[in-house]
């Protein structure tokens, strides 16, 4: 990839080196907290806060073993719960948000601007004040203490961020492509499926990545809706190690925080390939 | 159970294995009571609590207890949300600071009717009972007592060749602290700045015969009191007994950011049950002693419940929940599992039984409470609505004074006028 | 709003055909795309939203039944609440500084990453890391190590003979360390910019190369105009996010907004009122005032967007 890119983009050797120096410098600042977390996970608790050095005076893997055993259930259960919720959320979000985004971007229908404004409006209210009414709603649906309050809204495009994101990308796709398809006799569903989606792979990948990461990192939803330890997600599990008012297990927290990053990085690693696809590689043009 | 396929079960089935784990939460058969138990704390407390639950269920097969646990900061928003949804847990670990807020808003069940029946805490001393009362009614079961405690780094005092700050006056305390700072070349301070700590302020007020709040929920201090408090700390800051404002402001009012833990100061103002939390984060051995004393005979300390069990007002299994709570504070086997992790048990017989099996840290805490107990004064009445906001406000004003944006006198003035405004609004 | 496409001068053949087929079936098809969102909005979102609006006219204290008190909450906010104005000022400062800086940073790095350089996937992942660690304790510790009096920032300044303050705990500067934190977590807008850059057809550049346009000209004449939908998107959502900023202040100040309320963001204040002081009715009123402010800003952005955002449609 380097060679081909170097020729097309005309990046010379010295210049490329300069880029690497800059990027490495930036990366270091980005990497530091992770290194700190990693270092802290190997330290005994009494060295974590008083000692700023990244290298532990003594080195122990205890925290990983202690941490993994979790509460009554092991951290493995938390990982499984998080994974189920995150994967379902990705599927739900990508499908439902792209449908709505297509409607807003390309179709004409009555009340469109009205709905669009309301859709954006849902982004604007701080969630702290809708939390209780929403809790009462889910309680009445008998959904509390299940994954449903965390997953069902994703299938109903509840996060307007993604509708708006895909909407912007859909509007960036040349309209001639739709028109060509219409002449071929295609209806909205076929245009959506065979024109819009293939041309929006980077945007859809972005939506998938963000959904996965944000769902994985979310703790407020699980905090409110999940009661039993057997249903806790990773983020909730992490919050049982440390209590700022009493005796805490910091090294176990950091050990499990490091482990918790692995699925996210894996997901990111796999899906980021799709980010760089798009019109550039599908070879379509307007 | 298959004949009972309802909408909820179907939805769960549709969600596959995700739903399967959720199915575990459906009520099981042949059980008389299902208690939701909720507490804050870290892993050790969870392990101990769940062990006590297991033991209790073994002895009472008809009872099923579901444990729910979170850390302090996440605990209260969830409890508030669930209570707002009329769906709070049956048995709630309650804090002294919040019990009045919940009780006066009708979210907790008065426990007086259980006394002598399923709640056999008649051996609790009066203070341990009164500390869980709000407006004359019992709303909590004391799980363990604590008291204000000065936690200090022994090595820092040794290195400075200065005696440890045990039972000293405020003047002497600041003198020792300044000596510690000097011995560490000004890089490490004798004490953290306690001017923003409400517990320290209250203790000091009680030493001069005042209080934060009066019996009828009014402000129990004057402008002069607040001014003197801020002035005393301003003087200590000047003498370098405590750190400058910009260093102190790094303290976010928790154990991990406290300047003692951060290796920047030798003393922290806190509670005795937090001693263990401090010690595990510190390499140096820590000591625990009473807050510095005033001129008068009253040391200002009082025993208060570090935690209590409260029952949700709408609980359908209140009786069973009380029984389990009773098991943890009055049954030797149950109490032993919890140890002194939540504080020193109020019942003398339990205290003796538990003390026999303690490690060194536990012994130190129990010893401290034994040392303080003969000297304590009565517990103040439950704080009025708005007390939590005033606590936050004190922190802000103390910072304004320490950053020299307000004089101690203006700080005192502002404390009183803002506190009165908060009380009249609440 | 400019959500509808510009009206074409001539109605194309297929469009005439669909017109003849009747508006009803067309509307039905359109709404079938919208259905999941509409069901979710009407079923899950609208109710709680209206409930919070109602609660803003009550004295709801979380635990007791709310009582209607008319406009009292709003009246107090506007006439008798110093903290409202203060937290508003903190938030506006944050929005004005953090959003442009973060976007500029994200766009710059996205441009660099869009070039063919070895190890790109690695860099991308590294740059996204801070955003992954969002609300972790590690961030709070890092920021303290960087911006305390003896932190790395001051060590660096020391080389230039500057003795810096304790940035993070000095009320004069603490807000700016949170601005930097926001800029540092530039991962999400960067990824979106990157996806936008990849959607620009390469043949446009080829044509420009033939015309002899240099890199700078290409950026302003091609890249930026074609990227405007994405810039517009990032600008709006980042601004909305910044107005609602909660987590950074919450983790750095442990929810206090200190020192001396210097990082008391609007939503942090709202959260304190609602959950710490049991005034959810009042918090709801605060939330609705914020919503109106954000809505005005967003509407304004949409109105001006027609002059600078270029869609392909």
XYZ file of C-alpha atoms in Angstrom, chain A residues 1 7 31 64 70 90 99 158 279:
9
model
C 0.000 0.000 0.000
C 3.454 7.369 -6.142
C -0.985 6.690 24.268
C -5.930 -9.661 36.497
C -15.732 -10.284 39.369
C -24.839 -1.926 15.881
C -33.694 3.976 6.584
C -33.583 6.613 18.801
C -16.220 5.790 -3.948
